[in-house]
Structures are given as structure tokens and as C-alpha cells.
Coordinates of C-alpha atoms in Angstrom, one line a residue:
X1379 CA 0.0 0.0 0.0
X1380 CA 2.3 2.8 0.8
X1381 CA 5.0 1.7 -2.1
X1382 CA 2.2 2.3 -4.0
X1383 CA 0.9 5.8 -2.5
X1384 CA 4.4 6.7 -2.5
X1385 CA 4.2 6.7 -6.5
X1386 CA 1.4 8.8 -6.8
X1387 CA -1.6 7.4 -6.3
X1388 CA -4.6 8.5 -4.2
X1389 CA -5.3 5.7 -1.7
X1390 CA -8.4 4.2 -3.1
X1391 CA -6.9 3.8 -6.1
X1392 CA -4.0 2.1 -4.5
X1393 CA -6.6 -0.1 -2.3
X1394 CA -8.0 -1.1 -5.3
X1395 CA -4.6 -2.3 -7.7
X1396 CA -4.0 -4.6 -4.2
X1397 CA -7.2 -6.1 -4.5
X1398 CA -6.5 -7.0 -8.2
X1399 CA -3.2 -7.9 -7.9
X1400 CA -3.3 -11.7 -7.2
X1401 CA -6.5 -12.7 -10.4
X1402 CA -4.1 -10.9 -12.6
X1403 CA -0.4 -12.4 -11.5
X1404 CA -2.9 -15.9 -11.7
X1405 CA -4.0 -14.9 -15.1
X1406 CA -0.5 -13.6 -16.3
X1407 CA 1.0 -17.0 -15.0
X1408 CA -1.4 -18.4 -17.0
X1409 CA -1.1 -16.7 -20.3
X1410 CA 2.1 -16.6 -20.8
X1411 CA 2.7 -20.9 -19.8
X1412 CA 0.1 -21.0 -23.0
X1413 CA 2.1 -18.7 -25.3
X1414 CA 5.1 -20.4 -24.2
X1415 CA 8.9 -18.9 -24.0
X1416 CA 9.1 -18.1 -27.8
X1417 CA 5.8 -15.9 -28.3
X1418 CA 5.8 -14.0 -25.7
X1419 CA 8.4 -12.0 -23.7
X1420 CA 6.4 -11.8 -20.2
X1421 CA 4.2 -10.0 -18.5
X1422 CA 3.9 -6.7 -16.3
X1423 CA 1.3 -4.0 -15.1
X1424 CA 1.1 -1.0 -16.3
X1425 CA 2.6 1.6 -14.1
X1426 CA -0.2 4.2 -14.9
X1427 CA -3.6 2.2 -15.6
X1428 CA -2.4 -0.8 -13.6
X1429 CA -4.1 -2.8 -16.4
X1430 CA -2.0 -6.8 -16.6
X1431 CA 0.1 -6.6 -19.9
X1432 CA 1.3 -9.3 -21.5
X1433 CA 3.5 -9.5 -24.8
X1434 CA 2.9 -11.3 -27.3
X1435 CA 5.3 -11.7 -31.1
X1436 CA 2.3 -12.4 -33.5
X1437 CA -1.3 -11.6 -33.9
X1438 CA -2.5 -15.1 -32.8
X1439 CA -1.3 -14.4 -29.6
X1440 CA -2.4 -10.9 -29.4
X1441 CA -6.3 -12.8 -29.7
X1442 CA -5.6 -14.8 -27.4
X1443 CA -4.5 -12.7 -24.5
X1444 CA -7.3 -10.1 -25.3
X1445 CA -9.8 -12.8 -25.4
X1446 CA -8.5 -13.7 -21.8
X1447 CA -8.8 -10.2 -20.4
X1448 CA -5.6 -8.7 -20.4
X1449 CA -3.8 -6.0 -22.8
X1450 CA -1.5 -8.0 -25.6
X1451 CA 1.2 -5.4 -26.7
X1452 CA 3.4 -7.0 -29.9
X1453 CA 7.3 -6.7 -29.5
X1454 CA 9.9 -8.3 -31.4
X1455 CA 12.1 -10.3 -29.1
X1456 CA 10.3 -13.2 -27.1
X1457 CA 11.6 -14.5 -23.8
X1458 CA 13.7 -17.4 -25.8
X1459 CA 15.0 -14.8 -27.7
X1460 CA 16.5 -12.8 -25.0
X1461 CA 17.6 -16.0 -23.1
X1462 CA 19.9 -16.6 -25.9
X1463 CA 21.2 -13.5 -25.7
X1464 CA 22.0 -13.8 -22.0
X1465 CA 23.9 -17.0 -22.7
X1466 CA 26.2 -14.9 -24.9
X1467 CA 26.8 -12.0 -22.4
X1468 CA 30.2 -12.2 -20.4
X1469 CA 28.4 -10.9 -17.1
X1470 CA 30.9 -10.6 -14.2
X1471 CA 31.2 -11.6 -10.5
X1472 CA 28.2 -9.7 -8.5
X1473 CA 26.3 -9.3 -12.0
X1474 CA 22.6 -10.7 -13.3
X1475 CA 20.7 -10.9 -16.1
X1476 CA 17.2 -10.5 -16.3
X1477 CA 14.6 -10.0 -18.9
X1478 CA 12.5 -6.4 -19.1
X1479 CA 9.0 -7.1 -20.9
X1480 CA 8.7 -3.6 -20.4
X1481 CA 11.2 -2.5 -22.8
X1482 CA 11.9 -5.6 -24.5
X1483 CA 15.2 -6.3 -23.8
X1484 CA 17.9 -7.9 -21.8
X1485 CA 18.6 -6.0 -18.6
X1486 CA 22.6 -6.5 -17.5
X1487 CA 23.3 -5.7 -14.0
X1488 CA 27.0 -5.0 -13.6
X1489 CA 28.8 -4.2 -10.0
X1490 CA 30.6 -0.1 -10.0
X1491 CA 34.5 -0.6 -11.8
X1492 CA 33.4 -3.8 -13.6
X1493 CA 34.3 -3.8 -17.1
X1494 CA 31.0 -3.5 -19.4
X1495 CA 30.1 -7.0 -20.3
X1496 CA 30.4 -7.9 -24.2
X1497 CA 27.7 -9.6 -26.0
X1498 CA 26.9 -9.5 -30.1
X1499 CA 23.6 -8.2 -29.5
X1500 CA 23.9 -4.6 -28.0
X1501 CA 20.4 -3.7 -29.5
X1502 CA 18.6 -5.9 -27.0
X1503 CA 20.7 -5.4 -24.0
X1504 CA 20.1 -2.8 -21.5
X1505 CA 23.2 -2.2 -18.6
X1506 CA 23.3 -0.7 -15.3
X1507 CA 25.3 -0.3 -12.3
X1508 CA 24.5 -1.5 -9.5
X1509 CA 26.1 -3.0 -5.9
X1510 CA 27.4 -6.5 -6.4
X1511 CA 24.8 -9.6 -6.0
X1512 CA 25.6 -11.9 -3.1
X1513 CA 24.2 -14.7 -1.9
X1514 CA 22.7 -15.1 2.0
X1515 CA 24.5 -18.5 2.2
X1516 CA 27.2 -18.5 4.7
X1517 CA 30.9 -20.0 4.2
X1518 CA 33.3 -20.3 6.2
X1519 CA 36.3 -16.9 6.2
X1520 CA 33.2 -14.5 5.8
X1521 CA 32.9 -11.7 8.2
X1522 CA 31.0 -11.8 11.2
X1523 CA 30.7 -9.1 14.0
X1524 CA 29.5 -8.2 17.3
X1525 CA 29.1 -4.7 18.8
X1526 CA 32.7 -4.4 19.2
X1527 CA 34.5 -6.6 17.5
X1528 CA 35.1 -8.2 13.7
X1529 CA 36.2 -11.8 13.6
X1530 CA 35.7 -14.3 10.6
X1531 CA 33.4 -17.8 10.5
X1532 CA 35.6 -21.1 10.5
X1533 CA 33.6 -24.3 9.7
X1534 CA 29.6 -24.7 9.5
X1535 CA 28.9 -27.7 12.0
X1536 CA 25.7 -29.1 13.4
X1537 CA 24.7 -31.3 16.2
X1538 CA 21.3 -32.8 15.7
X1539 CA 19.4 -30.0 14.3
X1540 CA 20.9 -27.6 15.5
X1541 CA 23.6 -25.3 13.1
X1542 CA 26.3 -23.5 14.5
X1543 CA 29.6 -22.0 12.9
X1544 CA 33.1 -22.6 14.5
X1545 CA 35.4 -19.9 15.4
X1546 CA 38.2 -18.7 17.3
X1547 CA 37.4 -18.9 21.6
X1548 CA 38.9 -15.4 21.9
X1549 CA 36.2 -14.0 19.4
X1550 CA 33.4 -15.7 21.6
X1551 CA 35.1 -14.8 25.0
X1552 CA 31.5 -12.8 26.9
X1553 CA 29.4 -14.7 24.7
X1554 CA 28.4 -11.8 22.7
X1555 CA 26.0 -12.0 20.0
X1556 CA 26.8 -11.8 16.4
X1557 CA 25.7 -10.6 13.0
X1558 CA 26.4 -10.7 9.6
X1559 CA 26.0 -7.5 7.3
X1560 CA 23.7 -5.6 9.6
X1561 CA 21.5 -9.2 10.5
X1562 CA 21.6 -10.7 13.2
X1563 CA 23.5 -14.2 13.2
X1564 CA 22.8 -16.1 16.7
X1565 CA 24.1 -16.0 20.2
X1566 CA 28.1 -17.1 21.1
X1567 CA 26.7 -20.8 23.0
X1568 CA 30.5 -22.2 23.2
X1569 CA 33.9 -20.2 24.2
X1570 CA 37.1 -22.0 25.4
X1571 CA 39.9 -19.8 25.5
X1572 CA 42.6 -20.0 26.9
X1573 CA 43.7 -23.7 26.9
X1574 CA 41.9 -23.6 23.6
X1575 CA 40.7 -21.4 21.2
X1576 CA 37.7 -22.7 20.2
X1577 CA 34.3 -20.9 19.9
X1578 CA 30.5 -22.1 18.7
X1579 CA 27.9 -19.5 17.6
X1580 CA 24.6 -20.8 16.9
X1581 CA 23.0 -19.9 14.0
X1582 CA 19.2 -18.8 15.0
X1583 CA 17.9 -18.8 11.5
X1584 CA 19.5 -21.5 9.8
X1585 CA 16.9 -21.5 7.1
X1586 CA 18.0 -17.8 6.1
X1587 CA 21.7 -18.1 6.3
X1588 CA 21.6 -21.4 4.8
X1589 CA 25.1 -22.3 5.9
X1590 CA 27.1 -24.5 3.7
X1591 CA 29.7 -26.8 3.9
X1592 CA 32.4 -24.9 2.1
X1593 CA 35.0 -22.4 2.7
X1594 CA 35.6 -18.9 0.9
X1595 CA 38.2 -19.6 -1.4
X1596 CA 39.5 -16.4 -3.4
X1597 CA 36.4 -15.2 -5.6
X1598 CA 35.0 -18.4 -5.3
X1599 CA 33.9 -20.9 -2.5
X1600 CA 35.8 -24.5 -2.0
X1601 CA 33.6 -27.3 -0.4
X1602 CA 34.9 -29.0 2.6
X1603 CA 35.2 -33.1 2.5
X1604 CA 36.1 -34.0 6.3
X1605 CA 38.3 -32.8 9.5
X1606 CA 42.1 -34.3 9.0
X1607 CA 45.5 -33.5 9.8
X1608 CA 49.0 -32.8 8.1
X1609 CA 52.4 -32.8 8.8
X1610 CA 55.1 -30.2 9.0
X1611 CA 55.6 -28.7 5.4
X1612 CA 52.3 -29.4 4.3
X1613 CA 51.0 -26.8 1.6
X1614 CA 48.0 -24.8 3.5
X1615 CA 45.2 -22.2 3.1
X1616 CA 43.5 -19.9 5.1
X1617 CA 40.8 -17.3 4.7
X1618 CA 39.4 -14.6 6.1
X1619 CA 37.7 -11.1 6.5
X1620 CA 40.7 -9.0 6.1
X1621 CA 43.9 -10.7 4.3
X1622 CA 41.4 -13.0 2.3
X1623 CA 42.8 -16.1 0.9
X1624 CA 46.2 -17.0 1.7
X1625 CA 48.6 -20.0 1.4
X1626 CA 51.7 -21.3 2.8
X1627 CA 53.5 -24.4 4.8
X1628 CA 53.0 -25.8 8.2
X1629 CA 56.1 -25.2 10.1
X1630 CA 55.1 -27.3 13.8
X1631 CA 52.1 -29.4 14.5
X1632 CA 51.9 -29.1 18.4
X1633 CA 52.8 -25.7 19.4
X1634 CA 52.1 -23.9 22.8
X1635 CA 52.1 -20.1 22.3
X1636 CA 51.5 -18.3 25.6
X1637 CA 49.1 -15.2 24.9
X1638 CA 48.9 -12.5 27.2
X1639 CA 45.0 -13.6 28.5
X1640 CA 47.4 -16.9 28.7
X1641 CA 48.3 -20.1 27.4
X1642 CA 46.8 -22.3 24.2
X1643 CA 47.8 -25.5 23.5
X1644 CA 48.6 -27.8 20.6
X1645 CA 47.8 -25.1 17.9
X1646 CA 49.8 -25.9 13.9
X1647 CA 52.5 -23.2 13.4
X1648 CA 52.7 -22.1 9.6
X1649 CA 53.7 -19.2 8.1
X1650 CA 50.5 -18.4 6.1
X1651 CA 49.8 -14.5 6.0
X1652 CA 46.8 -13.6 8.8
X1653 CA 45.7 -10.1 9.9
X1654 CA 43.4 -8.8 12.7
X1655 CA 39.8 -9.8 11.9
X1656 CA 41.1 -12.7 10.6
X1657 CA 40.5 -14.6 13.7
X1658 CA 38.3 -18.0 13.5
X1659 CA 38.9 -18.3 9.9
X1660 CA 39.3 -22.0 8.4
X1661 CA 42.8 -23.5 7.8
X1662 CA 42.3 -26.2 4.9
X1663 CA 44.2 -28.6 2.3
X1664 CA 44.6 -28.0 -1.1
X1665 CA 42.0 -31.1 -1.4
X1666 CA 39.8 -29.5 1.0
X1667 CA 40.2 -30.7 4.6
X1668 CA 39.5 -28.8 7.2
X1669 CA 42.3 -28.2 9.6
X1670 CA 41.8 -25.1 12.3
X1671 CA 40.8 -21.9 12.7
X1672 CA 43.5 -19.1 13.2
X1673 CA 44.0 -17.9 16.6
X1674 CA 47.0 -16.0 16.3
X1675 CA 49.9 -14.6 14.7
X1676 CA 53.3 -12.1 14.9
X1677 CA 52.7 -8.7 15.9
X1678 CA 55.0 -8.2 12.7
X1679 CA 54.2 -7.3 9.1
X1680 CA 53.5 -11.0 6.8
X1681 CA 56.2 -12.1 5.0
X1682 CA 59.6 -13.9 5.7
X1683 CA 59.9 -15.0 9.4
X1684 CA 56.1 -14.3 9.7
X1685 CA 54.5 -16.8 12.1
X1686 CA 50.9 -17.7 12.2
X1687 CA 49.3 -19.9 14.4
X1688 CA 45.5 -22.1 14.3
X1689 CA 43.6 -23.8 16.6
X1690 CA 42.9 -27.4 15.3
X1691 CA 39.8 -28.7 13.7
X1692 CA 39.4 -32.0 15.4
X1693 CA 40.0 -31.1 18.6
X1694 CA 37.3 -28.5 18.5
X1695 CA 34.6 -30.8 17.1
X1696 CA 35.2 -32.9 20.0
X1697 CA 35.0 -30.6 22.3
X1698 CA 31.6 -28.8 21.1
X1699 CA 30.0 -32.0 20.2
X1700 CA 29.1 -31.0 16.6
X1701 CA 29.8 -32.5 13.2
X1702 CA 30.7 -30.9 10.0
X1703 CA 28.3 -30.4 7.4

């Protein structure tokens, strides 16, 4: 109602559209699974007599809709046509395609400083700018925050039906609440830290995060098989929230490191860039296995020397009860 009085209309006017709305998205549904994908490039209302529209690419289907109590307006590209279109279009990371019925063309969405995407039919694309598409499924090395802090999701685990995320203890020391991009996330239900460093938030709405069994991995995601272990100089990844993807070797397997809120225990030692924020983010093989989540690292810029140091995986599964995805 007030999307609609916001463009204009008087209130009874606006009253009566919603009242209409769901016989004509029935009858539109309709028409246009009768025309079929190659005589007929969808249907809209009209913005200013709010009559149902449908398109139509021949005169046989103009009769038809009009017979069925809806405007036909003939274009020239159907639905199949522009789908074609779309599977020639080099859209980029963040980007969509959708078909307009309104103007007969291919709508490109394309995120700000993305190159414009090419495509042999310019005539029947349309491109804007807009922010980059993600999806609400959660991986592991995304950002997640509290009030006062930034840390970054290890592993998604479950126990019984219950989903949770793994992360670093010291990120779920208070047992602070959590959210992701302005949402919230759940409540922090496990923290050990010291002695570990392990942490379990539980993921209230499982249904709208839709966690996933996979870790960030550079512009993409990289599913995770099973918890495991390596040996020193053993080829590693991490990600996370600020440094992002990054790879290097395991230098010790059972390392102590005594923090100033004091001291963890059997953590792997590698030399794999992390930065603050970091923290909780998944340590995995190039085959995907999950390893740990970091916990630490030097005070000093990443590089040679550079010591990084992770909580380990199957320790921490244990110890919260919960299983991978």
C-alpha cells in the first residue's frame, strides 16, 4: 500500500490495484505458460492504468490474451529470444541478467568498476550499475561481528538440528551476540579460550543463512570433505575477512604459544599470511580438509619469518559435540 501511494496514487486507487493484484499475477501466469517462451516476452502491469500486460510476437497471440482479459502489446524479441542473448553475455562476478518485458530487452546488472560486459547483440541489452549480488548462504572466512568486535566464520557444523559456525574462543570470549552484514546471526553458546581457542555460535535462523559446507576460497567458495591433519611442510590455506585467501607451509604441528589472556595449547605453526579480523577463519588442504581456525599470529608485518598460528579442527569438534556439514 504505501510503495504504492508513495508513486502517486490517491489511496483508493492504490486499495483497489492490491485487491486485483493476485486474479491478474494468476491470469498472467497463465497466459504466458500458454504462449510459451518463444511468443511472448512476459508479463507486467502497467505503471499508470495498472491494467495486466502481456507481450505477445504475432497476432495469434495478441487474440488470445485479449480474449483472456488482459492487454497484448506486440514486441519483437520473445523470452527465448533474449535468453539466448543472455547465454552470450560475459556478465561478471556480482552481475545478473534478467529480462525487461517492459522494454523488450535484456537487462545486464553489472557491479561499479566492472568492465561493461560484451555480447553480439547490443540492440537488445540494456546495462546498469548496481552494488554486487551476493548470496545469504554463509561459508566459512566470511565476516562476522559483534558490537565491538570483527572476527571471521571457520567451519559450519551441526549437532542434531541444531547449526552453529566454528570460530576462534577469543572471538566468543563474553558470549556476545553476532551478525552478519547488519542481520543478526545467533548467540556465542560455546567459548574456550585459553587452553583452547575454540568458539561455537549458533545460527538462529539456519533457514535464512543457509550455511554451507564450504569455505571462501578467493572469488569463489571450495567445499569442505572432512576434518584431518598434516604434517610439517604441508602446503595450507587460510581465509578470512581482512587478508582473504592465503597460502603457505606448516612449520610445527603441536605448538604452545603463551598469549597475554594466557596459554593455548597444541595449535599448527605455519607461516601463512593472517591479519586482525582474521580470527576463527578455516585452515584447509589443497584437497579441501578442514584443519583449524586461526588464533593468532606475529605482531610483525607478513612475509619472511612471519608466524601464524591455528587452533585445530578435530580437537574442536570434540570438544563442542558438533559435526561438519
Amino acid at each position: 500500500m504505501d510503495v504504492l501511494v508513495a508513486s502517486g496514487l490517491d489511496r483508493a486507487t492504490a486499495v483497489r490495484r492490491l485487491a486485483a493484484q493476485p486474479a491478474q499475477s494468476e491470469l498472467a501466469e497463465r497466459l504466458t505458460a500458454r504462449l510459451g517462451p518463444s511468443r511472448t516476452a512476459g508479463g507486467y502491469l502497467d505503471r499508470v492504468s495498472g491494467a495486466l500486460v502481456v507481450t505477445v510476437v504475432d497476432a495469434a497471440g495478441a487474440a488470445t490474451v485479449r480474449a483472456a482479459g488482459a492487454e497484448p502489446r506486440t514486441v519483437r524479441h520473445s523470452e527465448a529470444d533474449l535468453a539466448r542473448v543472455a547465454e552470450s553475455v560475459d556478465v561478471p562476478v556480482g552481475g545478473s541478467t534478467a529480462v525487461d518485458p517492459v522494454t523488450d530487452r535484456l537487462v545486464v546488472r553489472t557491479p561499479p568498476g566492472a568492465p561493461t560486459p560484451s555480447g553480439p547483440h547490443p540492440d537488445t541489452v540494456r546495462t546498469v550499475t548496481g552494488p554486487a549480488a551476493v548470496t545469504q548462504a554463509l561459508y566459512g572466512g566470511e565476516q562476522i561481528d559483534t558490537s565491538q568486535w570483527t572476527c571471521s566464520a571457520g567451519f559450519m557444523v551441526r549437532r542434531g538440528s541444531t547449526y552453529s559456525l566454528l570460530t576462534a574462543g577469543h572471538c566468543t570470549s563474553g558470549k556476545p551476540a553476532w551478525s552478519r552484514r547488519g542481520h543478526a546471526l545467533g548467540p556465542s553458546t560455546r567459548s574456550y579460550f585459553p587452553g583452547n581457542d575454540i568458539g561455537l555460535v549458533t545460527i538462529s535462523n539456519p533457514r535464512y543463512w543457509q550455511p554451507k559446507p564450504a569455505v571462501v576460497y578467493r572469488s569463489g567458495t571450495r567445499p569442505v570433505t572432512g576434518a584431518g591433519t598434516v604434517p610439517v611442510g604441508a602446503t595450507v590455506c587460510k581465509s578470512g575477512r581482512t587478508s582473504g585467501t592465503t597460502c603457505g607451509t606448516v612449520q610445527a604441528v603441536d605448538v604452545t604459544v603463551r598469549y597475554q589472556e594466557g596459554r593455548v595449547t597444541n595449535l599448527y605453526q605455519t607461516n601463512v599470511c593472517t591479519r586482525p579480523g582474521d580470527s576463527g577463519g578455516p585452515l584447509y588442504t589443497g584437497r579441501s580438509t578442514g584443519l583449524g581456525m586461526v588464533s593468532g599470529g606475529d605482531d610483525s608485518a607478513c612475509g619472511a619469518g612471519y608466524a601464524s598460528f591455528f587452533q585445530k579442527l578435530r580437537p574442536a569438534l570434540s570438544r563442542t559435540g558438533t559435526a561438519l556439514l
